[in-house]
Amino acid sequence: MRLRLRKSVMGVAGATAALAMVLTGCGSNAEAGKVGTVEDPVTIRFAWWGNDSRAKTTLEVIKDFEAANPTIKVQGENTEFSSYWDKMATQIAGGTTPDVFAMSGAYPSEYASRGVLLDLDDVKDQIDTSKFAEGTVDLGKIDGKQYTITAGVNSMSMVIDPKVFEAAGVELPDDETWTWDDYAQIAADITKNSPAGTFGTTPMSNDSFLAVWARQSGEELYTDDGKKLGISEDTATEWFELNKKLMDTGGAPSASQTVEDGSAQPEMTLMGQGKQGMKISWSNQMNSYSGSPLVMMKMPGESKTPGAWLRSSMEYAISSKSAHAKEAALFINYLVNNVDAATKIKSDRGMPANTELKAAITPLLKESQQKEAEYLDRIAEMDIEPPLPFPAGSSATMEVLNRFNTDVLFGKISPRDAAKGFIQEVNSNLG
């Protein structure tokens, strides 16, 4: 198991197919070789995903950057997450790649393997990472090369609604000792003692959660060479069994309601409506739920063999064909190191990796955001080496996992057969 300890000072599928079309067209619309002046500045394009609130904040930060750098103009391009990767793949294939763009999950590996991303060593003089918490710079390294810079870190967590617990007469768990069996029993108790329509939890079908589950079993989700899954059939089977158990014991809603909840906007989920006691969630997503004041805890099983790690919730990359790589790098440097930018962005993209910025924004955070910062401190103190970046070919893993998990919940397939099918299909994607 790849769990090398280190000191941390941190205070805290369709697109895949389209991307395969990429050959050499990953350039920028900007005129090559042009040097900006105040009268005639160069223009770089920056693409990200997110809601209207994130877009508004980002455009404000862009305006500030342009004021401080009058020779550079930034054209912002916001897209909803559901269509972001398809749009990116289309632009890359058509040779209209943005100069700077947001990344996450397995996509850095996918894009780097196809030559889409700039090796940031080429612009190392423009991006200062000296104040980043230990280990957070390495989150952007693939095969030893720096392809991305983290915009902020988060981690898998268990979000708790204390009001639901209190109404059900169920005590809050001790997250230093609880197990997955405890979790399932607590979920069933909450549902049993709550009004109709309120549940203990909902199954979470997410490959990063599965990675935590694997690490808790002494395995990794992927092998170090990224050629196949590292999780065993038995461990994957147990994961599918847990999700089915949650539903069968009443701790989670029906399969159809689980599917519906999984596609809902955060504020419209059961957790967002104050009708769910526990939810496995990315730490920075807790602030998206509009229900009661929430609490963030470690997931079950972390006391025996920790599985959670600090990861990039969003990363910034530069097109390998950008005509203005240095200007693009200066913009990234502003995003991750400027205190004015940080006070606007706060923890929207995860907690800043720059420790000075994190300290600067912490007093400005809402109570729920401060709880997130405290939780990330606890994860950092565990001193666990993160897994290698998810490999090229793995961007479809979550869709495959969700499909098999849904079939398990609807009783169309057994957990064992789901594990076999999942491993076979993902290995085929990786191969």
CSV table of C-alpha atoms in Angstrom, one decimal:
chain,number,residue,atom,x,y,z
A,1,MET,CA,0.0,0.0,0.0
A,2,ARG,CA,1.4,3.4,-1.0
A,3,LEU,CA,1.1,5.3,2.3
A,4,ARG,CA,4.4,6.9,2.9
A,5,LEU,CA,4.3,9.3,5.8
A,6,ARG,CA,5.5,12.8,5.6
A,7,LYS,CA,5.3,16.0,7.6
A,8,SER,CA,2.5,18.4,6.5
A,9,VAL,CA,2.4,22.1,7.4
A,10,MET,CA,-1.0,22.6,5.8
A,11,GLY,CA,-3.4,24.4,7.9
A,12,VAL,CA,-5.7,22.9,5.8
A,13,ALA,CA,-17.4,10.2,-20.0
A,14,GLY,CA,-18.3,11.5,-23.2
A,15,ALA,CA,-15.5,14.0,-23.1
A,16,THR,CA,-12.9,11.1,-23.0
A,17,ALA,CA,-14.0,9.9,-26.4
A,18,ALA,CA,-14.0,13.4,-27.9
A,19,LEU,CA,-10.5,14.0,-26.4
A,20,ALA,CA,-9.2,11.0,-28.2
A,21,MET,CA,-9.7,13.0,-31.4
A,22,VAL,CA,-7.0,15.4,-30.4
A,23,LEU,CA,-4.0,15.2,-32.7
A,24,THR,CA,-2.0,18.5,-32.9
A,25,GLY,CA,-4.8,21.1,-32.5
A,26,CYS,CA,-4.4,22.5,-29.1
A,27,GLY,CA,-3.4,26.1,-29.8
A,28,SER,CA,-4.7,29.5,-28.7
A,29,ASN,CA,-6.5,32.0,-30.8
A,30,ALA,CA,-4.0,34.6,-29.7
A,31,GLU,CA,-1.5,35.9,-32.2
A,32,ALA,CA,1.8,34.0,-31.8
A,33,GLY,CA,4.8,36.0,-30.7
A,34,LYS,CA,2.9,39.2,-29.9
A,35,VAL,CA,4.3,41.3,-27.1
A,36,GLY,CA,1.7,43.3,-25.1
A,37,THR,CA,1.7,47.0,-24.5
A,38,VAL,CA,-0.7,49.2,-22.5
A,39,GLU,CA,-2.2,50.5,-25.7
A,40,ASP,CA,-2.4,47.0,-27.3
A,41,PRO,CA,-2.4,44.3,-24.7
A,42,VAL,CA,-2.2,40.6,-25.5
A,43,THR,CA,-5.3,38.5,-24.7
A,44,ILE,CA,-5.4,35.2,-23.0
A,45,ARG,CA,-8.4,33.0,-22.5
A,46,PHE,CA,-9.3,31.4,-19.2
A,47,ALA,CA,-11.9,28.6,-19.0
A,48,TRP,CA,-13.5,27.1,-15.8
A,49,TRP,CA,-16.7,25.4,-14.7
A,50,GLY,CA,-19.1,26.5,-12.0
A,51,ASN,CA,-22.3,28.3,-11.2
A,52,ASP,CA,-23.2,32.0,-11.6
A,53,SER,CA,-21.8,32.9,-8.3
A,54,ARG,CA,-18.4,31.5,-9.1
A,55,ALA,CA,-18.5,33.2,-12.5
A,56,LYS,CA,-19.3,36.6,-11.0
A,57,THR,CA,-16.4,36.3,-8.5
A,58,THR,CA,-14.0,35.1,-11.2
A,59,LEU,CA,-14.8,38.0,-13.5
A,60,GLU,CA,-14.2,40.4,-10.6
A,61,VAL,CA,-10.8,38.8,-10.0
A,62,ILE,CA,-10.0,39.0,-13.7
A,63,LYS,CA,-10.8,42.7,-13.7
A,64,ASP,CA,-8.4,43.2,-10.7
A,65,PHE,CA,-5.7,41.3,-12.5
A,66,GLU,CA,-6.0,43.4,-15.6
A,67,ALA,CA,-5.8,46.5,-13.6
A,68,ALA,CA,-2.6,45.3,-12.1
A,69,ASN,CA,-1.3,44.0,-15.4
A,70,PRO,CA,-2.4,46.4,-18.1
A,71,THR,CA,-0.5,44.6,-20.9
A,72,ILE,CA,-2.6,41.5,-20.4
A,73,LYS,CA,-6.3,41.0,-21.0
A,74,VAL,CA,-8.2,37.9,-19.9
A,75,GLN,CA,-11.2,36.6,-21.7
A,76,GLY,CA,-13.2,34.5,-19.2
A,77,GLU,CA,-15.3,31.5,-20.3
A,78,ASN,CA,-17.6,29.8,-17.7
A,79,THR,CA,-19.4,26.5,-18.3
A,80,GLU,CA,-21.5,24.3,-16.1
A,81,PHE,CA,-19.6,21.2,-15.0
A,82,SER,CA,-21.9,18.8,-16.8
A,83,SER,CA,-20.9,20.1,-20.2
A,84,TYR,CA,-17.4,21.5,-19.4
A,85,TRP,CA,-15.3,18.5,-20.5
A,86,ASP,CA,-17.2,18.0,-23.7
A,87,LYS,CA,-16.7,21.6,-24.6
A,88,MET,CA,-13.0,21.4,-23.7
A,89,ALA,CA,-12.5,18.3,-25.8
A,90,THR,CA,-14.2,20.0,-28.8
A,91,GLN,CA,-12.0,23.1,-28.5
A,92,ILE,CA,-8.9,21.0,-28.2
A,93,ALA,CA,-9.8,19.0,-31.3
A,94,GLY,CA,-10.6,22.2,-33.1
A,95,GLY,CA,-7.4,24.0,-32.2
A,96,THR,CA,-9.1,26.6,-30.0
A,97,THR,CA,-7.9,25.5,-26.6
A,98,PRO,CA,-8.0,28.3,-23.9
A,99,ASP,CA,-4.6,29.4,-22.7
A,100,VAL,CA,-5.5,28.7,-19.1
A,101,PHE,CA,-8.1,26.2,-18.0
A,102,ALA,CA,-9.4,24.4,-14.9
A,103,MET,CA,-8.9,20.7,-14.4
A,104,SER,CA,-9.7,18.0,-11.9
A,105,GLY,CA,-9.8,14.3,-11.3
A,106,ALA,CA,-8.2,12.1,-14.0
A,107,TYR,CA,-8.3,14.8,-16.7
A,108,PRO,CA,-4.8,16.1,-16.0
A,109,SER,CA,-3.4,12.6,-16.8
A,110,GLU,CA,-5.7,12.3,-19.8
A,111,TYR,CA,-4.6,15.6,-21.2
A,112,ALA,CA,-0.9,15.4,-20.3
A,113,SER,CA,-0.7,12.0,-22.1
A,114,ARG,CA,-1.9,13.6,-25.3
A,115,GLY,CA,0.5,16.5,-25.1
A,116,VAL,CA,-2.2,19.1,-24.4
A,117,LEU,CA,-0.7,20.5,-21.2
A,118,LEU,CA,2.4,22.7,-20.9
A,119,ASP,CA,5.2,21.5,-18.7
A,120,LEU,CA,5.1,24.3,-16.1
A,121,ASP,CA,8.8,24.0,-15.6
A,122,ASP,CA,8.9,26.2,-18.8
A,123,VAL,CA,7.3,29.0,-16.8
A,124,LYS,CA,8.6,28.3,-13.3
A,125,ASP,CA,9.9,31.9,-13.0
A,126,GLN,CA,6.3,33.2,-13.3
A,127,ILE,CA,4.6,31.0,-10.8
A,128,ASP,CA,5.8,31.1,-7.2
A,129,THR,CA,5.0,28.1,-5.1
A,130,SER,CA,7.4,28.8,-2.2
A,131,LYS,CA,4.5,29.5,0.2
A,132,PHE,CA,2.5,26.4,-0.7
A,133,ALA,CA,1.9,23.9,2.1
A,134,GLU,CA,4.2,20.9,1.9
A,135,GLY,CA,3.0,18.3,-0.6
A,136,THR,CA,0.4,20.5,-2.4
A,137,VAL,CA,2.7,21.4,-5.2
A,138,ASP,CA,3.3,17.7,-5.9
A,139,LEU,CA,-0.5,17.2,-6.4
A,140,GLY,CA,0.1,18.7,-9.9
A,141,LYS,CA,2.9,16.4,-10.9
A,142,ILE,CA,2.4,13.5,-13.4
A,143,ASP,CA,5.3,11.2,-14.1
A,144,GLY,CA,7.6,13.7,-12.5
A,145,LYS,CA,6.5,16.7,-14.5
A,146,GLN,CA,4.6,19.7,-13.1
A,147,TYR,CA,1.5,20.0,-15.3
A,148,THR,CA,-1.0,21.8,-13.0
A,149,ILE,CA,-1.1,24.1,-10.0
A,150,THR,CA,-3.7,23.4,-7.4
A,151,ALA,CA,-6.3,26.1,-7.0
A,152,GLY,CA,-7.2,24.7,-3.6
A,153,VAL,CA,-7.4,21.5,-1.6
A,154,ASN,CA,-10.3,19.5,-0.3
A,155,SER,CA,-10.9,15.9,0.9
A,156,MET,CA,-13.6,13.3,1.2
A,157,SER,CA,-15.6,13.8,4.4
A,158,MET,CA,-18.8,12.8,6.2
A,159,VAL,CA,-21.2,15.7,6.5
A,160,ILE,CA,-23.5,15.5,9.5
A,161,ASP,CA,-26.8,17.3,10.2
A,162,PRO,CA,-27.0,17.4,14.0
A,163,LYS,CA,-30.6,18.5,14.0
A,164,VAL,CA,-31.6,15.3,12.2
A,165,PHE,CA,-29.7,13.2,14.8
A,166,GLU,CA,-31.3,15.1,17.6
A,167,ALA,CA,-34.8,14.7,16.3
A,168,ALA,CA,-34.2,11.0,15.9
A,169,GLY,CA,-32.8,10.6,19.3
A,170,VAL,CA,-29.5,9.3,17.9
A,171,GLU,CA,-26.1,10.3,19.3
A,172,LEU,CA,-23.5,11.8,17.1
A,173,PRO,CA,-20.7,9.3,16.2
A,174,ASP,CA,-17.1,9.4,17.5
A,175,ASP,CA,-15.3,9.9,14.2
A,176,GLU,CA,-12.0,8.7,15.7
A,177,THR,CA,-13.4,5.2,16.3
A,178,TRP,CA,-16.5,4.5,14.3
A,179,THR,CA,-16.7,1.7,11.7
A,180,TRP,CA,-18.7,1.2,8.5
A,181,ASP,CA,-20.9,-1.2,10.4
A,182,ASP,CA,-21.6,1.6,12.9
A,183,TYR,CA,-22.4,3.9,10.0
A,184,ALA,CA,-24.9,1.5,8.6
A,185,GLN,CA,-26.6,1.0,12.0
A,186,ILE,CA,-26.7,4.7,12.7
A,187,ALA,CA,-28.3,5.3,9.3
A,188,ALA,CA,-31.0,2.7,9.9
A,189,ASP,CA,-31.7,4.1,13.4
A,190,ILE,CA,-32.1,7.6,12.1
A,191,THR,CA,-34.6,6.5,9.4
A,192,LYS,CA,-36.5,4.4,11.8
A,193,ASN,CA,-36.9,7.2,14.3
A,194,SER,CA,-37.5,10.1,11.8
A,195,PRO,CA,-40.7,11.3,10.0
A,196,ALA,CA,-41.4,9.7,6.7
A,197,GLY,CA,-39.1,11.1,4.0
A,198,THR,CA,-36.1,11.6,6.2
A,199,PHE,CA,-33.2,9.1,6.0
A,200,GLY,CA,-30.0,8.3,7.7
A,201,THR,CA,-27.9,8.6,4.5
A,202,THR,CA,-27.8,8.0,0.8
A,203,PRO,CA,-25.3,5.7,-1.0
A,204,MET,CA,-22.4,7.6,-2.5
A,205,SER,CA,-21.2,6.4,-5.9
A,206,ASN,CA,-17.9,8.2,-6.5
A,207,ASP,CA,-14.5,6.8,-7.6
A,208,SER,CA,-12.6,8.9,-5.1
A,209,PHE,CA,-14.8,7.4,-2.3
A,210,LEU,CA,-13.9,4.0,-3.7
A,211,ALA,CA,-10.3,5.0,-3.6
A,212,VAL,CA,-10.6,5.8,0.1
A,213,TRP,CA,-12.4,2.5,0.7
A,214,ALA,CA,-9.5,0.7,-1.1
A,215,ARG,CA,-6.8,2.5,0.9
A,216,GLN,CA,-8.5,1.5,4.1
A,217,SER,CA,-8.2,-2.1,3.0
A,218,GLY,CA,-4.5,-1.7,2.3
A,219,GLU,CA,-5.0,-1.3,-1.5
A,220,GLU,CA,-4.9,1.5,-4.1
A,221,LEU,CA,-7.7,2.1,-6.6
A,222,TYR,CA,-5.1,2.0,-9.4
A,223,THR,CA,-1.8,0.3,-9.8
A,224,ASP,CA,1.3,2.6,-9.7
A,225,ASP,CA,1.8,2.2,-13.5
A,226,GLY,CA,-1.9,3.2,-14.1
A,227,LYS,CA,-2.5,0.2,-16.4
A,228,LYS,CA,-5.2,-1.4,-14.3
A,229,LEU,CA,-7.3,-1.2,-11.2
A,230,GLY,CA,-5.4,-2.0,-7.9
A,231,ILE,CA,-8.5,-2.7,-5.9
A,232,SER,CA,-9.3,-6.3,-5.5
A,233,GLU,CA,-12.6,-8.0,-6.5
A,234,ASP,CA,-13.3,-8.8,-2.8
A,235,THR,CA,-12.8,-5.2,-1.7
A,236,ALA,CA,-14.9,-3.8,-4.5
A,237,THR,CA,-17.7,-6.4,-3.7
A,238,GLU,CA,-17.7,-5.2,-0.1
A,239,TRP,CA,-18.2,-1.6,-1.3
A,240,PHE,CA,-21.2,-2.6,-3.5
A,241,GLU,CA,-22.6,-4.6,-0.6
A,242,LEU,CA,-22.4,-1.6,1.8
A,243,ASN,CA,-24.5,0.5,-0.5
A,244,LYS,CA,-27.1,-2.2,-0.9
A,245,LYS,CA,-27.1,-2.8,2.8
A,246,LEU,CA,-27.8,0.8,3.5
A,247,MET,CA,-31.0,0.6,1.3
A,248,ASP,CA,-32.1,-2.9,2.5
A,249,THR,CA,-31.9,-1.9,6.1
A,250,GLY,CA,-33.8,1.3,5.6
A,251,GLY,CA,-30.9,3.6,6.3
A,252,ALA,CA,-31.1,4.9,2.8
A,253,PRO,CA,-34.0,5.7,0.4
A,254,SER,CA,-35.1,3.5,-2.5
A,255,ALA,CA,-33.0,3.0,-5.6
A,256,SER,CA,-35.1,5.4,-7.6
A,257,GLN,CA,-34.9,8.1,-5.0
A,258,THR,CA,-31.2,7.6,-4.6
A,259,VAL,CA,-30.7,8.1,-8.3
A,260,GLU,CA,-32.9,11.2,-8.2
A,261,ASP,CA,-31.0,12.6,-5.2
A,262,GLY,CA,-27.7,12.0,-6.9
A,263,SER,CA,-28.6,14.2,-9.8
A,264,ALA,CA,-30.1,17.0,-7.8
A,265,GLN,CA,-28.6,20.4,-7.1
A,266,PRO,CA,-27.0,20.5,-3.6
A,267,GLU,CA,-29.8,22.6,-2.1
A,268,MET,CA,-32.4,20.3,-3.5
A,269,THR,CA,-30.9,17.0,-2.2
A,270,LEU,CA,-32.2,15.4,1.0
A,271,MET,CA,-29.2,16.9,2.9
A,272,GLY,CA,-29.9,20.3,1.5
A,273,GLN,CA,-33.5,20.0,2.6
A,274,GLY,CA,-32.6,18.9,6.1
A,275,LYS,CA,-34.0,15.4,5.5
A,276,GLN,CA,-30.7,13.4,5.8
A,277,GLY,CA,-28.5,12.7,8.8
A,278,MET,CA,-25.2,11.8,7.0
A,279,LYS,CA,-23.7,12.3,3.6
A,280,ILE,CA,-20.3,11.4,2.2
A,281,SER,CA,-19.2,14.5,0.4
A,282,TRP,CA,-16.2,16.5,-0.8
A,283,SER,CA,-15.4,18.9,2.0
A,284,ASN,CA,-15.8,22.1,0.0
A,285,GLN,CA,-19.3,20.9,-1.1
A,286,MET,CA,-20.7,21.2,2.5
A,287,ASN,CA,-21.1,24.9,1.9
A,288,SER,CA,-23.5,24.2,-1.0
A,289,TYR,CA,-26.1,22.6,1.1
A,290,SER,CA,-28.8,25.0,2.3
A,291,GLY,CA,-30.1,23.0,5.2
A,292,SER,CA,-29.4,23.2,8.9
A,293,PRO,CA,-26.0,24.2,10.3
A,294,LEU,CA,-23.8,21.1,9.5
A,295,VAL,CA,-20.8,19.4,11.0
A,296,MET,CA,-17.9,17.7,9.1
A,297,MET,CA,-16.4,14.5,10.4
A,298,LYS,CA,-13.9,11.9,9.3
A,299,MET,CA,-15.4,9.0,7.4
A,300,PRO,CA,-15.8,5.6,9.2
A,301,GLY,CA,-12.8,3.3,9.3
A,302,GLU,CA,-10.1,6.1,9.3
A,303,SER,CA,-8.8,5.2,12.7
A,304,LYS,CA,-7.5,1.7,11.7
A,305,THR,CA,-6.0,2.5,8.2
A,306,PRO,CA,-6.6,6.0,7.0
A,307,GLY,CA,-7.8,6.3,3.4
A,308,ALA,CA,-8.6,10.0,3.0
A,309,TRP,CA,-6.1,12.5,1.6
A,310,LEU,CA,-5.8,16.1,0.7
A,311,ARG,CA,-6.4,16.5,-3.1
A,312,SER,CA,-6.8,19.4,-5.5
A,313,SER,CA,-10.5,20.3,-5.7
A,314,MET,CA,-9.6,22.3,-8.9
A,315,GLU,CA,-6.3,22.7,-10.7
A,316,TYR,CA,-5.0,25.3,-13.3
A,317,ALA,CA,-3.2,24.2,-16.4
A,318,ILE,CA,-1.8,26.0,-19.5
A,319,SER,CA,-2.2,24.8,-23.1
A,320,SER,CA,1.0,23.5,-24.5
A,321,LYS,CA,0.3,25.5,-27.7
A,322,SER,CA,-0.5,28.8,-25.9
A,323,ALA,CA,1.1,31.7,-27.7
A,324,HIS,CA,1.3,33.5,-24.4
A,325,ALA,CA,2.5,30.9,-21.9
A,326,LYS,CA,4.3,33.4,-19.7
A,327,GLU,CA,1.3,35.8,-19.5
A,328,ALA,CA,-0.9,32.7,-18.7
A,329,ALA,CA,1.5,31.7,-15.9
A,330,LEU,CA,1.4,35.2,-14.5
A,331,PHE,CA,-2.4,35.0,-14.3
A,332,ILE,CA,-2.2,31.6,-12.5
A,333,ASN,CA,0.3,33.1,-10.1
A,334,TYR,CA,-2.2,35.9,-9.4
A,335,LEU,CA,-5.0,33.4,-8.8
A,336,VAL,CA,-3.0,31.3,-6.3
A,337,ASN,CA,-0.8,34.0,-4.6
A,338,ASN,CA,-2.6,37.3,-4.5
A,339,VAL,CA,-4.3,38.2,-1.3
A,340,ASP,CA,-7.0,40.3,-2.9
A,341,ALA,CA,-7.9,37.5,-5.2
A,342,ALA,CA,-8.0,35.1,-2.2
A,343,THR,CA,-10.4,37.3,-0.2
A,344,LYS,CA,-12.8,37.2,-3.1
A,345,ILE,CA,-12.5,33.5,-4.0
A,346,LYS,CA,-12.2,32.3,-0.4
A,347,SER,CA,-12.7,28.6,-0.3
A,348,ASP,CA,-14.8,28.3,-3.4
A,349,ARG,CA,-12.1,26.2,-5.2
A,350,GLY,CA,-11.0,24.5,-2.0
A,351,MET,CA,-8.8,25.9,0.7
A,352,PRO,CA,-5.8,27.8,-0.6
A,353,ALA,CA,-2.5,25.9,-0.8
A,354,ASN,CA,-0.7,29.1,0.0
A,355,THR,CA,-0.6,29.0,3.8
A,356,GLU,CA,-0.4,32.8,4.1
A,357,LEU,CA,-3.5,33.2,2.0
A,358,LYS,CA,-5.3,30.6,4.0
A,359,ALA,CA,-4.4,32.5,7.2
A,360,ALA,CA,-5.6,35.7,5.6
A,361,ILE,CA,-9.0,34.4,4.5
A,362,THR,CA,-9.9,32.2,7.5
A,363,PRO,CA,-11.4,35.1,9.6
A,364,LEU,CA,-13.5,36.0,6.5
A,365,LEU,CA,-15.0,32.6,6.2
A,366,LYS,CA,-18.5,31.6,7.2
A,367,GLU,CA,-18.9,29.3,10.1
A,368,SER,CA,-19.4,26.3,7.8
A,369,GLN,CA,-16.3,27.2,5.8
A,370,GLN,CA,-14.3,27.5,9.0
A,371,LYS,CA,-15.5,24.0,9.9
A,372,GLU,CA,-14.1,22.8,6.6
A,373,ALA,CA,-10.8,24.4,7.3
A,374,GLU,CA,-10.6,22.7,10.7
A,375,TYR,CA,-11.5,19.4,9.1
A,376,LEU,CA,-8.7,19.7,6.5
A,377,ASP,CA,-6.3,20.5,9.3
A,378,ARG,CA,-7.2,17.2,10.9
A,379,ILE,CA,-6.7,15.3,7.6
A,380,ALA,CA,-3.3,17.1,7.1
A,381,GLU,CA,-2.2,16.0,10.5
A,382,MET,CA,-2.6,12.4,9.5
A,383,ASP,CA,0.5,12.8,7.3
A,384,ILE,CA,-0.6,10.4,4.6
A,385,GLU,CA,0.9,10.4,1.2
A,386,PRO,CA,-1.8,11.0,-1.5
A,387,PRO,CA,-2.2,8.4,-4.2
A,388,LEU,CA,-0.7,9.0,-7.6
A,389,PRO,CA,-2.9,11.0,-9.9
A,390,PHE,CA,-5.7,9.0,-11.4
A,391,PRO,CA,-4.2,7.7,-14.7
A,392,ALA,CA,-5.1,8.4,-18.3
A,393,GLY,CA,-8.1,6.4,-19.4
A,394,SER,CA,-9.7,6.7,-16.0
A,395,SER,CA,-12.0,9.7,-16.5
A,396,ALA,CA,-14.9,7.4,-17.3
A,397,THR,CA,-14.4,5.3,-14.1
A,398,MET,CA,-17.0,7.2,-12.1
A,399,GLU,CA,-19.6,6.7,-14.8
A,400,VAL,CA,-18.9,3.0,-15.0
A,401,LEU,CA,-19.0,2.8,-11.2
A,402,ASN,CA,-22.3,4.6,-10.9
A,403,ARG,CA,-23.9,2.4,-13.6
A,404,PHE,CA,-22.9,-0.8,-11.8
A,405,ASN,CA,-23.9,0.6,-8.4
A,406,THR,CA,-27.3,1.6,-9.8
A,407,ASP,CA,-27.8,-1.9,-11.1
A,408,VAL,CA,-27.0,-3.3,-7.7
A,409,LEU,CA,-29.5,-1.0,-6.0
A,410,PHE,CA,-32.2,-2.0,-8.4
A,411,GLY,CA,-31.5,-5.6,-7.9
A,412,LYS,CA,-30.4,-6.2,-11.5
A,413,ILE,CA,-27.0,-7.6,-10.6
A,414,SER,CA,-25.3,-9.0,-7.5
A,415,PRO,CA,-22.5,-7.0,-5.7
A,416,ARG,CA,-20.0,-9.7,-6.7
A,417,ASP,CA,-21.0,-9.6,-10.4
A,418,ALA,CA,-21.0,-5.8,-10.2
A,419,ALA,CA,-17.4,-5.9,-8.9
A,420,LYS,CA,-16.3,-8.2,-11.7
A,421,GLY,CA,-18.0,-6.2,-14.4
A,422,PHE,CA,-16.7,-2.9,-13.0
A,423,ILE,CA,-13.1,-4.2,-12.8
A,424,GLN,CA,-13.2,-5.7,-16.3
A,425,GLU,CA,-14.7,-2.6,-17.9
A,426,VAL,CA,-12.3,-0.1,-16.2
A,427,ASN,CA,-9.3,-2.3,-17.0
A,428,SER,CA,-10.4,-2.2,-20.6
A,429,ASN,CA,-10.5,1.6,-20.6
A,430,LEU,CA,-7.1,1.8,-19.0
A,431,GLY,CA,-5.6,-0.7,-21.5
